[in-house]
Coordinates of C-alpha atoms and ligand atoms in Angstrom, one line a residue:
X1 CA 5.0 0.3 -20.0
X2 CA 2.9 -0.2 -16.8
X3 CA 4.2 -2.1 -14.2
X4 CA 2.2 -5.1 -13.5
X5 CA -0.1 -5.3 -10.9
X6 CA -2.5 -8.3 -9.4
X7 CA -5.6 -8.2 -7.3
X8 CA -5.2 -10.1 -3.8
X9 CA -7.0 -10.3 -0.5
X10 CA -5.9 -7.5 1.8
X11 CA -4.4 -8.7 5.6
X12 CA -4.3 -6.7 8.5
X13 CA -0.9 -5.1 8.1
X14 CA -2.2 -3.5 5.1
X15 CA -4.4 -1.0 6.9
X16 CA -1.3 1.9 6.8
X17 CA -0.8 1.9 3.4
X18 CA -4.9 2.1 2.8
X19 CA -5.1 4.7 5.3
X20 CA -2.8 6.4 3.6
X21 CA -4.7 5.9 0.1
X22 CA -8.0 6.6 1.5
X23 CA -6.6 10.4 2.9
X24 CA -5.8 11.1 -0.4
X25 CA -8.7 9.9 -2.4
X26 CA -11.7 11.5 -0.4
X27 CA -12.5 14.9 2.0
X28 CA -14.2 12.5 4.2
X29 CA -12.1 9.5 5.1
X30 CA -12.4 6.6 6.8
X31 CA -10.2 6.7 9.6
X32 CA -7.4 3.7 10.7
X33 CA -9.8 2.4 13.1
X34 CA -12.6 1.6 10.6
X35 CA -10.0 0.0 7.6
X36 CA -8.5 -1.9 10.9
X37 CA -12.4 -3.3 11.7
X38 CA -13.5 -4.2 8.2
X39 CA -10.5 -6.2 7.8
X40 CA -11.0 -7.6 11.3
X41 CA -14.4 -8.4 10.7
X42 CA -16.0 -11.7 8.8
X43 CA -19.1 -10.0 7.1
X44 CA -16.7 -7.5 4.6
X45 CA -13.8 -8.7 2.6
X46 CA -11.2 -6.0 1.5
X47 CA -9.1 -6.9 -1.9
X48 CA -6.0 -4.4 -2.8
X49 CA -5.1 -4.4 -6.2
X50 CA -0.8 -4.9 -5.4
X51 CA 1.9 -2.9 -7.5
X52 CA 5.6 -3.4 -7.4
X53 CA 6.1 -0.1 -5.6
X54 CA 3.4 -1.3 -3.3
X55 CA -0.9 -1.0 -2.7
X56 CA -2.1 0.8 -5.4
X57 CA -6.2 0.7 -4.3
X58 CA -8.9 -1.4 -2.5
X59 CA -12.4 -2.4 -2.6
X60 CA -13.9 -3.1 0.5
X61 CA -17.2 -5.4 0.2
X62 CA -19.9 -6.3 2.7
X63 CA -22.9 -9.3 2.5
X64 CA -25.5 -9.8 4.3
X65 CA -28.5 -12.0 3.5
X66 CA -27.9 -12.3 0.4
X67 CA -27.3 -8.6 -0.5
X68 CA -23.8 -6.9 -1.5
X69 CA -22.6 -3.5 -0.5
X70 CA -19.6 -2.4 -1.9
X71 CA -18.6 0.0 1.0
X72 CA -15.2 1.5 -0.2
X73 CA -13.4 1.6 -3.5
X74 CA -10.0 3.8 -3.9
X75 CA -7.1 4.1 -6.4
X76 CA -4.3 6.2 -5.7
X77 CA -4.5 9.4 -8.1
X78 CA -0.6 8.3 -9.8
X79 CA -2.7 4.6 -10.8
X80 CA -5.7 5.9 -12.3
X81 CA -7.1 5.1 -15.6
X82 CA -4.9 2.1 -15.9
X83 CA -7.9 -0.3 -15.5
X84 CA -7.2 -1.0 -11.4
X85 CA -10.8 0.4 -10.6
X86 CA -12.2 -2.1 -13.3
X87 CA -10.1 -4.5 -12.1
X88 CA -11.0 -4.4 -8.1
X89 CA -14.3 -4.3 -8.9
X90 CA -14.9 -6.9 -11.0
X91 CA -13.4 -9.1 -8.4
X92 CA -15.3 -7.6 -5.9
X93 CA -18.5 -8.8 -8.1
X94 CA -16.8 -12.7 -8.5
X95 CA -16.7 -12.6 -4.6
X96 CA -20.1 -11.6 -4.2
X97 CA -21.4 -13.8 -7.2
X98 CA -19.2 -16.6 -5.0
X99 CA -21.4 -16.0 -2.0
X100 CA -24.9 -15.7 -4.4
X101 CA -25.3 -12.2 -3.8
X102 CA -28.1 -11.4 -5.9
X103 CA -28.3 -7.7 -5.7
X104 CA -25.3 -5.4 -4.9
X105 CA -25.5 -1.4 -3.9
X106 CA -23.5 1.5 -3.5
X107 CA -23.7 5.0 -3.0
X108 CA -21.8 7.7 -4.3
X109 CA -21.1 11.2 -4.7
X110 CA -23.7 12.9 -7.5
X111 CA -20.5 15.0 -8.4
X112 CA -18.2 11.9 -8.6
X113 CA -18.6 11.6 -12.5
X114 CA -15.5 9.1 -12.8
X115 CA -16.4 6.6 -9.9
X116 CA -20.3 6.8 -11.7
X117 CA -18.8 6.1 -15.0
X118 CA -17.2 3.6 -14.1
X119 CA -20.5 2.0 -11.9
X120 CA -22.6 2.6 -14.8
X121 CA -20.2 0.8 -17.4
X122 CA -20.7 -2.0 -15.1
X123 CA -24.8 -1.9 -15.0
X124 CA -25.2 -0.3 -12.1
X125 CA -28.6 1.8 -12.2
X126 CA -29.7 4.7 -9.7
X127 CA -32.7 3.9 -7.2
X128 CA -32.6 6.3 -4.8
X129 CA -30.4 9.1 -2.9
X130 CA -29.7 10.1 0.4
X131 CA -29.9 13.8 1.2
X132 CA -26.6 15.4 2.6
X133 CA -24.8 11.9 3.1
X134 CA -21.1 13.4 2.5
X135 CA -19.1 15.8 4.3
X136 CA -16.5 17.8 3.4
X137 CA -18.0 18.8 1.0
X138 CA -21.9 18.0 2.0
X139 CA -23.3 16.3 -0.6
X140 CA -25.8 13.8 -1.9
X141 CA -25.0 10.6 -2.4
X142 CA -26.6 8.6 -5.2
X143 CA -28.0 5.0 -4.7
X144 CA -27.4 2.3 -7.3
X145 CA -28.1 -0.8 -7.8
X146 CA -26.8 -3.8 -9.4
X147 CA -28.9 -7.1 -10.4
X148 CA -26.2 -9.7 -10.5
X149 CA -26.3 -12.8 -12.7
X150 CA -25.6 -15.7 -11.1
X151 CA -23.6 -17.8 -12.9
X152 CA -25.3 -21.0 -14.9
Ligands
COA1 C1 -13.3 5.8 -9.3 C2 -11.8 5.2 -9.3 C3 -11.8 4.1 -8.3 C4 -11.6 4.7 -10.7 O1 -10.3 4.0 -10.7 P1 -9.4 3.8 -12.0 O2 -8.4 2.8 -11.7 O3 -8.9 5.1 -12.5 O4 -10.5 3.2 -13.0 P2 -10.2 2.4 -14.4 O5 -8.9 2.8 -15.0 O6 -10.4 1.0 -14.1 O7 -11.4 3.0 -15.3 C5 -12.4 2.2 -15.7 C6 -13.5 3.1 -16.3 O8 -14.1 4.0 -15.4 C7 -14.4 5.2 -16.0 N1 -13.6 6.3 -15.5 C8 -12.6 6.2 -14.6 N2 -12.0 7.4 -14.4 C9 -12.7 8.3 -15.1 C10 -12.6 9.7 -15.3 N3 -11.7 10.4 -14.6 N4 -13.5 10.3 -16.1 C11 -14.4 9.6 -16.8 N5 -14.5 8.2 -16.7 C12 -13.7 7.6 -15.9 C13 -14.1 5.0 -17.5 O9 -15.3 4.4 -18.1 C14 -13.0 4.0 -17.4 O10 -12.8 3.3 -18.6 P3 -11.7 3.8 -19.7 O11 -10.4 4.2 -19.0 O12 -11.6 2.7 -20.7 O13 -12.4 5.0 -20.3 C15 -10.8 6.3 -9.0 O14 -11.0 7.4 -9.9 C16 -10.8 6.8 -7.6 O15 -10.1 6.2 -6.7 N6 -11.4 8.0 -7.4 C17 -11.4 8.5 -6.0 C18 -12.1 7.7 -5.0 C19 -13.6 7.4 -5.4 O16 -14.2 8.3 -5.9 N7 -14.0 6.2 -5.2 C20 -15.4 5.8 -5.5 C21 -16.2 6.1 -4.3 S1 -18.0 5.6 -4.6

């Protein structure tokens, strides 16, 4: 059986153990500095999904003017497929439905089939790509776009 796990807001002193995710999840990462300023910083809000051995993955969300970027989004490779992605970012998509976000986008790797199954389970649609966005290895990245419903 899984051990439990529950989606919270991330505070400063988490920025080690996302680091330390983030190195492990992508050839490009974000470094300490930039986990350390979107948690510092009142336009993004980060949300860790919190296992009893400890953080198990993040979302990291930005707003502005009414649109939604979802800017980071990691699990650990021993918590995958256990619903955590799901999990992190359909409360990244509460938060930005909170703040009446009416459009969210993302980009992503074109190779990055699980992270774009997962985005397309949840509506989002391609609308554009940006030519050699990644490094490590270069890459695409794929645009997409999500019309968000606001609620009644
Ligand atoms: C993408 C990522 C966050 C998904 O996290 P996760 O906790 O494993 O995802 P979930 O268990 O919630 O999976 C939800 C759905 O996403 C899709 N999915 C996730 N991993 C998949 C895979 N390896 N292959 C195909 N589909 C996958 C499936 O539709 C899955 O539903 P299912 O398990 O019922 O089939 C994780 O694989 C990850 O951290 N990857 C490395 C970092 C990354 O690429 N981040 C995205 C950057 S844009």
């Amino acid at each position: 059986m899984d051990a439990p796990y529950r989606i919270r807001p991330a505070v400063l002193a988490d920025a080690p153990a996302l680091v330390a995710i983030e190195r492990r999840c992508f050839g490009d990462p974000w470094s300490e500095a930039s986990f350390r300023e979107a948690l510092g910083s009142a336009w993004n809000f980060v949300l860790v999904a919190q296992a009893s051995r400890g953080v198990a993955g993040y979302l990291i969300g930005r707003e502005a003017g009414g649109i939604g970027e979802v800017l980071n989004l990691a699990v650990a490779p021993e918590f995958r497929r256990r619903g955590m992605g799901e999990a992190l970012l359909e409360a990244g998509l509460a938060a930005f439905r909170r703040s009446r976000v009416d459009e969210v986008f993302l980009e992503v790797r074109e190779s990055n089939t699980s992270a774009r199954a997962l985005y397309t389970r949840y509506g989002f649609r391609p609308v554009g790509q940006r030519s050699a966005y990644y490094r490590n290895p270069k890459e695409d990245a794929l645009v997409l776009r999500l019309e968000l419903s606001q609620p009644a």
